[in-house]
Amino acid sequence: MLKLGNNVTYYGADPIPYINGDLYSQIGTYFPLAIGGKSGISNARVMEKYGYIETNMIHIDIIYFFKEILNITTIDNLWFDAEGEEFGNDFFDIFYEDGRFDQNKIDVCQINIEFWKQFVNLSRKCDEESQISKLGLIEVENMDEQKTVILPKNEDQNHNLITLGIGQDTSAEERYQKKMQKLGKIVDFFGADPMVELNSEIYSRIGKYFPFAVARHAGFSNASIQKNDQNVAHVDILYFFKQILDVEKIDNLWIDAEGAEYELFEIFEKNGVLDQNDIVVCQANMEIHISEAEGHLNPNFEKQKIFMDFVKKIITEKKYGIFRASEEFHMRIYLFNFESEYCRNKY
């Protein structure tokens, strides 16, 4: 900015004065405070001299901080790394249209928030502490990612795998098929993708291909297909499972719906639409798209909030476990159904 002849006023807040106070005071004004969605006292994870510690922390409401302490309503750049605080206290609500920023006439031009990294790190820490390696998780690769699966432990010979969003790549399905064949197992593959080009040819080699999109509700809408927006017909996922495939037990469900996955979150809820129709999903791999463009250039805060609420609900209900979170442009998670006796016995 100096090279452009522009002056920048810096304000930095962190509840740990150690090093932060000296460092930030060299460039701007330092405040020994924690900033959150609401004022109050809560348990927080903070960096001390010898690493992270859990401690009680006083949080200052971000609106109060901007308006009353800094006396500013226009912010050029907001960088927020709150060690997990961004997940709580309705923090994401402030960015919504007609949210608290809008209500208080606060304009924020550019924002960087540590969201994905926090979730991935915390999730991986839980994986390690829970010793999930004992579950027998393995990974099968396709061209740009990995799918997580648990191979069956019982004598059942018949299995299925449903792919929603093929993406012109079946290498992971083919690797899974080979592993199952070595165990003497037969897998029925069902794949749906509205992009017929190549998907029809490659998926038909291993299973049945369906040239349409599968969503929570049937309809007709604009969707992203191979980075191009097109009008697409959607088939209701319940109709797809019950009427077209005629399945009640789904061993593996792989979802890469190019943004349409958000409305599918509810199928994993306890007493949700699948439970009401006695449909069981044992394992699921899901890719969640958070940005409006590749590389996190335009993070969608409403989507972040939806994903956060989904994670909270999954954890609270204790039906599924969430494992192997990873992030590279998009978030990828693996779910296993611990509530189902069928799934526990099979895997």
Tab-separated table of C-alpha atoms in Angstrom:
chain	number	residue	atom	x	y	z
A	1	MET	CA	0.000	0.000	0.000
A	2	LEU	CA	2.903	2.344	0.687
A	3	LYS	CA	4.133	1.763	-2.848
A	4	LEU	CA	0.736	2.954	-4.045
A	5	GLY	CA	1.017	6.043	-1.872
A	6	ASN	CA	-1.829	4.926	0.403
A	7	ASN	CA	-1.941	5.047	4.185
A	8	VAL	CA	-3.454	2.181	6.177
A	9	THR	CA	-4.762	2.423	9.737
A	10	TYR	CA	-4.372	-0.918	11.526
A	11	TYR	CA	-6.432	-2.153	14.482
A	12	GLY	CA	-5.699	-5.544	16.008
A	13	ALA	CA	-7.416	-7.435	18.825
A	14	ASP	CA	-6.223	-10.573	20.598
A	15	PRO	CA	-6.752	-11.548	24.248
A	16	ILE	CA	-3.156	-12.773	24.602
A	17	PRO	CA	-0.777	-9.791	24.955
A	18	TYR	CA	2.312	-12.042	24.837
A	19	ILE	CA	4.172	-11.105	21.631
A	20	ASN	CA	0.914	-9.867	20.029
A	21	GLY	CA	1.077	-6.566	21.898
A	22	ASP	CA	4.650	-5.814	20.856
A	23	LEU	CA	4.214	-7.002	17.278
A	24	TYR	CA	0.988	-5.259	16.432
A	25	SER	CA	1.901	-2.009	18.149
A	26	GLN	CA	4.687	-1.637	15.593
A	27	ILE	CA	2.134	-1.153	12.814
A	28	GLY	CA	-1.073	-0.019	14.515
A	29	THR	CA	-3.264	0.017	17.614
A	30	TYR	CA	-3.442	-3.176	19.661
A	31	PHE	CA	-6.395	-4.161	21.885
A	32	PRO	CA	-6.008	-6.999	24.439
A	33	LEU	CA	-9.549	-8.213	23.735
A	34	ALA	CA	-11.355	-11.168	22.179
A	35	ILE	CA	-13.983	-10.230	19.596
A	36	GLY	CA	-17.054	-12.365	18.928
A	37	GLY	CA	-20.641	-12.356	17.766
A	38	LYS	CA	-21.840	-11.428	21.260
A	39	SER	CA	-20.389	-10.007	24.455
A	40	GLY	CA	-19.900	-12.451	27.307
A	41	ILE	CA	-17.647	-14.986	28.971
A	42	SER	CA	-16.983	-18.392	27.466
A	43	ASN	CA	-14.395	-21.132	27.293
A	44	ALA	CA	-11.978	-20.534	24.437
A	45	ARG	CA	-8.876	-22.082	22.897
A	46	VAL	CA	-6.042	-19.533	22.800
A	47	MET	CA	-2.339	-19.492	22.004
A	48	GLU	CA	-0.142	-18.942	25.055
A	49	LYS	CA	3.647	-18.887	25.302
A	50	TYR	CA	3.960	-22.679	25.255
A	51	GLY	CA	1.071	-23.579	22.960
A	52	TYR	CA	-2.726	-23.677	22.933
A	53	ILE	CA	-4.653	-23.725	26.211
A	54	GLU	CA	-8.331	-23.830	27.176
A	55	THR	CA	-9.348	-20.865	29.335
A	56	ASN	CA	-12.293	-18.615	30.198
A	57	MET	CA	-12.280	-15.568	27.967
A	58	ILE	CA	-14.201	-12.291	27.860
A	59	HIS	CA	-15.583	-11.539	24.398
A	60	ILE	CA	-16.558	-8.099	23.136
A	61	ASP	CA	-19.438	-7.853	20.665
A	62	ILE	CA	-17.995	-7.086	17.227
A	63	ILE	CA	-20.596	-4.362	16.551
A	64	TYR	CA	-19.728	-2.632	19.825
A	65	PHE	CA	-16.025	-2.907	18.993
A	66	PHE	CA	-16.427	-1.263	15.595
A	67	LYS	CA	-18.926	1.455	16.502
A	68	GLU	CA	-18.114	2.366	20.099
A	69	ILE	CA	-14.404	1.596	20.475
A	70	LEU	CA	-13.043	2.180	16.968
A	71	ASN	CA	-15.808	4.565	15.882
A	72	ILE	CA	-15.794	3.246	12.314
A	73	THR	CA	-18.557	1.964	10.051
A	74	THR	CA	-16.578	1.393	6.843
A	75	ILE	CA	-13.971	-1.378	6.921
A	76	ASP	CA	-11.702	-2.036	3.968
A	77	ASN	CA	-10.290	-5.348	5.192
A	78	LEU	CA	-11.449	-7.605	8.029
A	79	TRP	CA	-9.194	-10.528	8.929
A	80	PHE	CA	-10.754	-12.895	11.448
A	81	ASP	CA	-8.946	-15.876	13.001
A	82	ALA	CA	-10.762	-16.586	16.244
A	83	GLU	CA	-9.600	-20.150	17.006
A	84	GLY	CA	-13.113	-21.546	16.649
A	85	GLU	CA	-15.118	-18.589	17.997
A	86	GLU	CA	-16.379	-17.986	14.455
A	87	PHE	CA	-18.491	-21.137	14.819
A	88	GLY	CA	-20.426	-19.842	17.825
A	89	ASN	CA	-22.478	-16.956	19.156
A	90	ASP	CA	-24.303	-16.438	15.850
A	91	PHE	CA	-21.147	-14.937	14.385
A	92	PHE	CA	-21.990	-15.695	10.760
A	93	ASP	CA	-25.391	-14.035	11.089
A	94	ILE	CA	-23.738	-10.617	11.096
A	95	PHE	CA	-22.769	-11.044	7.433
A	96	TYR	CA	-26.245	-11.898	6.168
A	97	GLU	CA	-28.280	-9.518	4.079
A	98	ASP	CA	-30.231	-7.399	6.580
A	99	GLY	CA	-28.002	-8.864	9.298
A	100	ARG	CA	-26.457	-6.919	12.164
A	101	PHE	CA	-23.862	-5.242	9.940
A	102	ASP	CA	-26.585	-3.977	7.617
A	103	GLN	CA	-28.795	-2.987	10.542
A	104	ASN	CA	-25.956	-0.914	12.001
A	105	LYS	CA	-24.911	0.516	8.621
A	106	ILE	CA	-21.489	-1.129	8.778
A	107	ASP	CA	-19.893	-1.821	5.404
A	108	VAL	CA	-17.135	-4.435	5.116
A	109	CYS	CA	-15.454	-4.547	1.712
A	110	GLN	CA	-13.126	-7.558	2.022
A	111	ILE	CA	-13.127	-10.402	4.544
A	112	ASN	CA	-10.799	-13.284	5.338
A	113	ILE	CA	-12.095	-15.825	7.878
A	114	GLU	CA	-10.400	-18.982	9.157
A	115	PHE	CA	-13.364	-21.331	8.744
A	116	TRP	CA	-12.451	-24.437	6.789
A	117	LYS	CA	-9.026	-24.749	8.364
A	118	GLN	CA	-10.464	-24.584	11.875
A	119	PHE	CA	-13.032	-27.272	11.131
A	120	VAL	CA	-10.516	-29.553	9.444
A	121	ASN	CA	-7.969	-29.180	12.247
A	122	LEU	CA	-10.499	-29.735	15.018
A	123	SER	CA	-12.092	-32.653	13.187
A	124	ARG	CA	-8.732	-34.299	12.567
A	125	LYS	CA	-7.861	-33.852	16.234
A	126	CYS	CA	-11.077	-35.663	17.167
A	127	ASP	CA	-10.219	-38.420	14.675
A	128	GLU	CA	-6.860	-38.922	16.347
A	129	GLU	CA	-8.195	-38.866	19.903
A	130	SER	CA	-10.982	-41.287	18.967
A	131	GLN	CA	-8.496	-43.697	17.357
A	132	ILE	CA	-10.601	-44.025	14.226
A	133	SER	CA	-7.858	-46.119	12.633
A	134	LYS	CA	-9.468	-49.034	14.476
A	135	LEU	CA	-12.541	-48.648	12.252
A	136	GLY	CA	-10.599	-49.981	9.279
A	137	LEU	CA	-11.002	-46.904	7.095
A	138	ILE	CA	-9.333	-47.077	3.701
A	139	GLU	CA	-9.149	-44.593	0.841
A	140	VAL	CA	-9.761	-45.073	-2.862
A	141	GLU	CA	-8.528	-42.381	-5.210
A	142	ASN	CA	-9.949	-40.762	-8.276
A	143	MET	CA	-8.220	-38.103	-10.368
A	144	ASP	CA	-8.375	-35.248	-7.856
A	145	GLU	CA	-9.554	-36.579	-4.504
A	146	GLN	CA	-9.978	-39.592	-2.252
A	147	LYS	CA	-13.088	-41.396	-1.078
A	148	THR	CA	-13.155	-43.051	2.334
A	149	VAL	CA	-14.772	-46.459	2.828
A	150	ILE	CA	-14.943	-49.321	5.296
A	151	LEU	CA	-14.946	-52.749	3.682
A	152	PRO	CA	-17.636	-55.206	4.853
A	153	LYS	CA	-16.877	-57.637	7.654
A	154	ASN	CA	-19.867	-60.005	7.400
A	155	GLU	CA	-20.744	-62.704	4.865
A	156	ASP	CA	-23.249	-60.627	2.886
A	157	GLN	CA	-22.330	-60.956	-0.791
A	158	ASN	CA	-24.424	-58.117	-2.224
A	159	HIS	CA	-23.541	-54.462	-1.862
A	160	ASN	CA	-24.328	-51.179	-3.575
A	161	LEU	CA	-22.771	-47.795	-4.211
A	162	ILE	CA	-24.674	-44.732	-5.416
A	163	THR	CA	-22.836	-41.819	-7.031
A	164	LEU	CA	-24.648	-38.476	-7.233
A	165	GLY	CA	-22.442	-36.335	-9.445
A	166	ILE	CA	-20.029	-38.461	-11.466
A	167	GLY	CA	-17.836	-35.638	-12.730
A	168	GLN	CA	-16.488	-37.636	-15.687
A	169	ASP	CA	-14.350	-39.755	-13.368
A	170	THR	CA	-15.042	-43.284	-12.091
A	171	SER	CA	-11.522	-44.262	-11.070
A	172	ALA	CA	-12.453	-44.358	-7.353
A	173	GLU	CA	-15.488	-46.544	-8.086
A	174	GLU	CA	-13.319	-48.875	-10.156
A	175	ARG	CA	-10.696	-49.148	-7.402
A	176	TYR	CA	-13.424	-49.890	-4.867
A	177	GLN	CA	-14.868	-52.537	-7.182
A	178	LYS	CA	-11.493	-54.294	-7.429
A	179	LYS	CA	-11.088	-54.347	-3.647
A	180	MET	CA	-14.563	-55.811	-3.237
A	181	GLN	CA	-13.948	-58.415	-5.944
A	182	LYS	CA	-10.892	-59.609	-4.026
A	183	LEU	CA	-13.228	-60.207	-1.083
A	184	GLY	CA	-15.627	-62.120	-3.317
A	185	LYS	CA	-18.272	-59.387	-3.061
A	186	ILE	CA	-20.611	-58.120	-5.776
A	187	VAL	CA	-21.314	-54.377	-5.946
A	188	ASP	CA	-24.245	-52.797	-7.774
A	189	PHE	CA	-23.273	-49.309	-8.960
A	190	PHE	CA	-25.823	-46.577	-9.683
A	191	GLY	CA	-24.665	-43.180	-10.934
A	192	ALA	CA	-26.602	-40.015	-11.741
A	193	ASP	CA	-25.273	-36.918	-13.479
A	194	PRO	CA	-27.067	-34.544	-15.881
A	195	MET	CA	-23.894	-34.198	-17.961
A	196	VAL	CA	-24.224	-37.112	-20.391
A	197	GLU	CA	-20.946	-36.532	-22.198
A	198	LEU	CA	-18.391	-39.130	-21.062
A	199	ASN	CA	-20.305	-39.854	-17.822
A	200	SER	CA	-22.701	-42.186	-19.625
A	201	GLU	CA	-19.892	-44.093	-21.287
A	202	ILE	CA	-17.611	-44.569	-18.290
A	203	TYR	CA	-20.262	-45.259	-15.643
A	204	SER	CA	-22.086	-47.771	-17.832
A	205	ARG	CA	-18.928	-49.901	-17.753
A	206	ILE	CA	-19.404	-50.576	-14.047
A	207	GLY	CA	-23.099	-50.016	-13.409
A	208	LYS	CA	-26.299	-48.196	-14.322
A	209	TYR	CA	-26.128	-44.570	-15.420
A	210	PHE	CA	-28.979	-42.055	-15.049
A	211	PRO	CA	-28.843	-38.819	-17.111
A	212	PHE	CA	-30.348	-36.443	-14.567
A	213	ALA	CA	-29.544	-34.599	-11.363
A	214	VAL	CA	-30.753	-35.863	-7.994
A	215	ALA	CA	-31.768	-33.269	-5.414
A	216	ARG	CA	-33.863	-33.010	-2.277
A	217	HIS	CA	-36.909	-31.972	-4.297
A	218	ALA	CA	-37.962	-32.528	-7.883
A	219	GLY	CA	-37.886	-29.495	-10.120
A	220	PHE	CA	-36.167	-27.519	-12.823
A	221	SER	CA	-33.449	-25.007	-12.029
A	222	ASN	CA	-30.178	-23.435	-13.073
A	223	ALA	CA	-27.195	-25.502	-11.924
A	224	SER	CA	-23.420	-25.560	-12.273
A	225	ILE	CA	-22.256	-28.359	-14.580
A	226	GLN	CA	-18.550	-28.588	-15.279
A	227	LYS	CA	-18.232	-24.864	-14.380
A	228	ASN	CA	-21.047	-23.937	-16.795
A	229	ASP	CA	-24.501	-22.811	-15.699
A	230	GLN	CA	-27.264	-24.826	-17.362
A	231	ASN	CA	-30.948	-25.511	-16.861
A	232	VAL	CA	-31.268	-28.928	-15.247
A	233	ALA	CA	-34.152	-31.199	-14.270
A	234	HIS	CA	-33.894	-32.584	-10.730
A	235	VAL	CA	-35.341	-35.859	-9.498
A	236	ASP	CA	-36.367	-36.041	-5.839
A	237	ILE	CA	-33.819	-38.167	-3.957
A	238	LEU	CA	-36.515	-40.115	-2.120
A	239	TYR	CA	-38.239	-40.923	-5.415
A	240	PHE	CA	-34.870	-41.935	-6.865
A	241	PHE	CA	-34.120	-44.347	-4.026
A	242	LYS	CA	-37.617	-45.831	-3.619
A	243	GLN	CA	-39.244	-45.745	-7.035
A	244	ILE	CA	-36.334	-45.904	-9.477
A	245	LEU	CA	-33.671	-47.919	-7.651
A	246	ASP	CA	-36.025	-49.700	-5.235
A	247	VAL	CA	-33.425	-49.782	-2.457
A	248	GLU	CA	-33.841	-49.520	1.302
A	249	LYS	CA	-30.245	-50.194	2.330
A	250	ILE	CA	-27.499	-48.024	0.829
A	251	ASP	CA	-23.984	-49.161	1.625
A	252	ASN	CA	-22.145	-46.210	0.099
A	253	LEU	CA	-23.485	-42.846	-1.036
A	254	TRP	CA	-21.064	-40.491	-2.794
A	255	ILE	CA	-22.324	-36.931	-3.250
A	256	ASP	CA	-20.658	-34.272	-5.390
A	257	ALA	CA	-23.591	-32.087	-6.348
A	258	GLU	CA	-21.751	-28.869	-7.318
A	259	GLY	CA	-23.467	-26.790	-4.637
A	260	ALA	CA	-26.813	-28.620	-4.499
A	261	GLU	CA	-25.550	-30.703	-1.561
A	262	TYR	CA	-26.775	-28.122	0.959
A	263	GLU	CA	-30.415	-29.065	0.524
A	264	LEU	CA	-29.434	-32.734	0.882
A	265	PHE	CA	-28.043	-32.246	4.397
A	266	GLU	CA	-31.452	-32.961	5.890
A	267	ILE	CA	-31.543	-36.548	4.584
A	268	PHE	CA	-28.934	-37.421	7.220
A	269	GLU	CA	-31.016	-36.077	10.100
A	270	LYS	CA	-32.460	-38.400	12.695
A	271	ASN	CA	-36.182	-38.940	11.975
A	272	GLY	CA	-35.672	-37.197	8.643
A	273	VAL	CA	-37.104	-38.148	5.285
A	274	LEU	CA	-34.978	-41.305	4.936
A	275	ASP	CA	-35.763	-42.536	8.447
A	276	GLN	CA	-39.449	-41.909	7.815
A	277	ASN	CA	-39.237	-44.164	4.762
A	278	ASP	CA	-37.059	-46.858	6.390
A	279	ILE	CA	-34.089	-46.101	4.144
A	280	VAL	CA	-30.661	-46.617	5.695
A	281	VAL	CA	-27.431	-45.033	4.458
A	282	CYS	CA	-24.375	-46.664	6.032
A	283	GLN	CA	-21.504	-44.649	4.573
A	284	ALA	CA	-21.404	-41.331	2.769
A	285	ASN	CA	-18.711	-39.244	1.141
A	286	MET	CA	-19.733	-35.660	0.516
A	287	GLU	CA	-18.074	-32.699	-1.146
A	288	ILE	CA	-19.270	-29.316	0.105
A	289	HIS	CA	-18.776	-26.241	-2.080
A	290	ILE	CA	-18.332	-23.065	-0.053
A	291	SER	CA	-17.039	-20.514	-2.557
A	292	GLU	CA	-18.661	-18.788	-5.474
A	293	ALA	CA	-15.429	-19.344	-7.400
A	294	GLU	CA	-12.442	-21.665	-7.301
A	295	GLY	CA	-9.802	-20.871	-4.718
A	296	HIS	CA	-12.038	-19.352	-2.016
A	297	LEU	CA	-12.156	-16.037	-3.837
A	298	ASN	CA	-15.718	-15.278	-2.806
A	299	PRO	CA	-16.706	-17.236	0.307
A	300	ASN	CA	-20.440	-17.539	0.805
A	301	PHE	CA	-21.127	-16.866	4.484
A	302	GLU	CA	-24.692	-18.124	4.352
A	303	LYS	CA	-23.397	-21.472	3.100
A	304	GLN	CA	-20.802	-21.514	5.864
A	305	LYS	CA	-23.573	-21.049	8.414
A	306	ILE	CA	-25.659	-23.850	6.847
A	307	PHE	CA	-22.673	-26.185	6.937
A	308	MET	CA	-21.885	-25.248	10.532
A	309	ASP	CA	-25.487	-25.945	11.580
A	310	PHE	CA	-25.359	-29.289	9.757
A	311	VAL	CA	-22.190	-30.315	11.591
A	312	LYS	CA	-23.666	-29.275	14.943
A	313	LYS	CA	-26.826	-31.284	14.268
A	314	ILE	CA	-24.902	-34.392	13.226
A	315	ILE	CA	-22.759	-34.209	16.355
A	316	THR	CA	-25.746	-33.561	18.625
A	317	GLU	CA	-27.905	-36.367	17.220
A	318	LYS	CA	-25.069	-38.940	17.358
A	319	LYS	CA	-26.515	-40.924	14.476
A	320	TYR	CA	-23.553	-40.412	12.156
A	321	GLY	CA	-19.907	-39.878	12.903
A	322	ILE	CA	-17.992	-37.316	10.829
A	323	PHE	CA	-14.447	-38.311	9.907
A	324	ARG	CA	-11.562	-37.570	7.570
A	325	ALA	CA	-12.403	-33.926	6.890
A	326	SER	CA	-10.151	-32.386	4.257
A	327	GLU	CA	-10.131	-29.145	2.328
A	328	GLU	CA	-8.745	-28.140	-1.027
A	329	PHE	CA	-11.006	-25.598	-2.728
A	330	HIS	CA	-13.956	-27.572	-1.289
A	331	MET	CA	-14.649	-29.382	1.975
A	332	ARG	CA	-14.815	-33.171	1.917
A	333	ILE	CA	-16.212	-35.273	4.747
A	334	TYR	CA	-16.972	-38.930	5.412
A	335	LEU	CA	-20.000	-40.074	7.429
A	336	PHE	CA	-20.688	-43.447	9.024
A	337	ASN	CA	-24.059	-44.503	10.440
A	338	PHE	CA	-23.427	-45.842	13.959
A	339	GLU	CA	-27.109	-45.858	14.890
A	340	SER	CA	-28.063	-48.531	12.348
A	341	GLU	CA	-27.656	-52.108	13.552
A	342	TYR	CA	-27.517	-53.186	9.910
A	343	CYS	CA	-24.520	-50.907	9.276
A	344	ARG	CA	-22.722	-51.849	12.491
A	345	ASN	CA	-23.086	-55.565	11.789
A	346	LYS	CA	-22.007	-55.253	8.176
A	347	TYR	CA	-18.961	-53.044	8.745
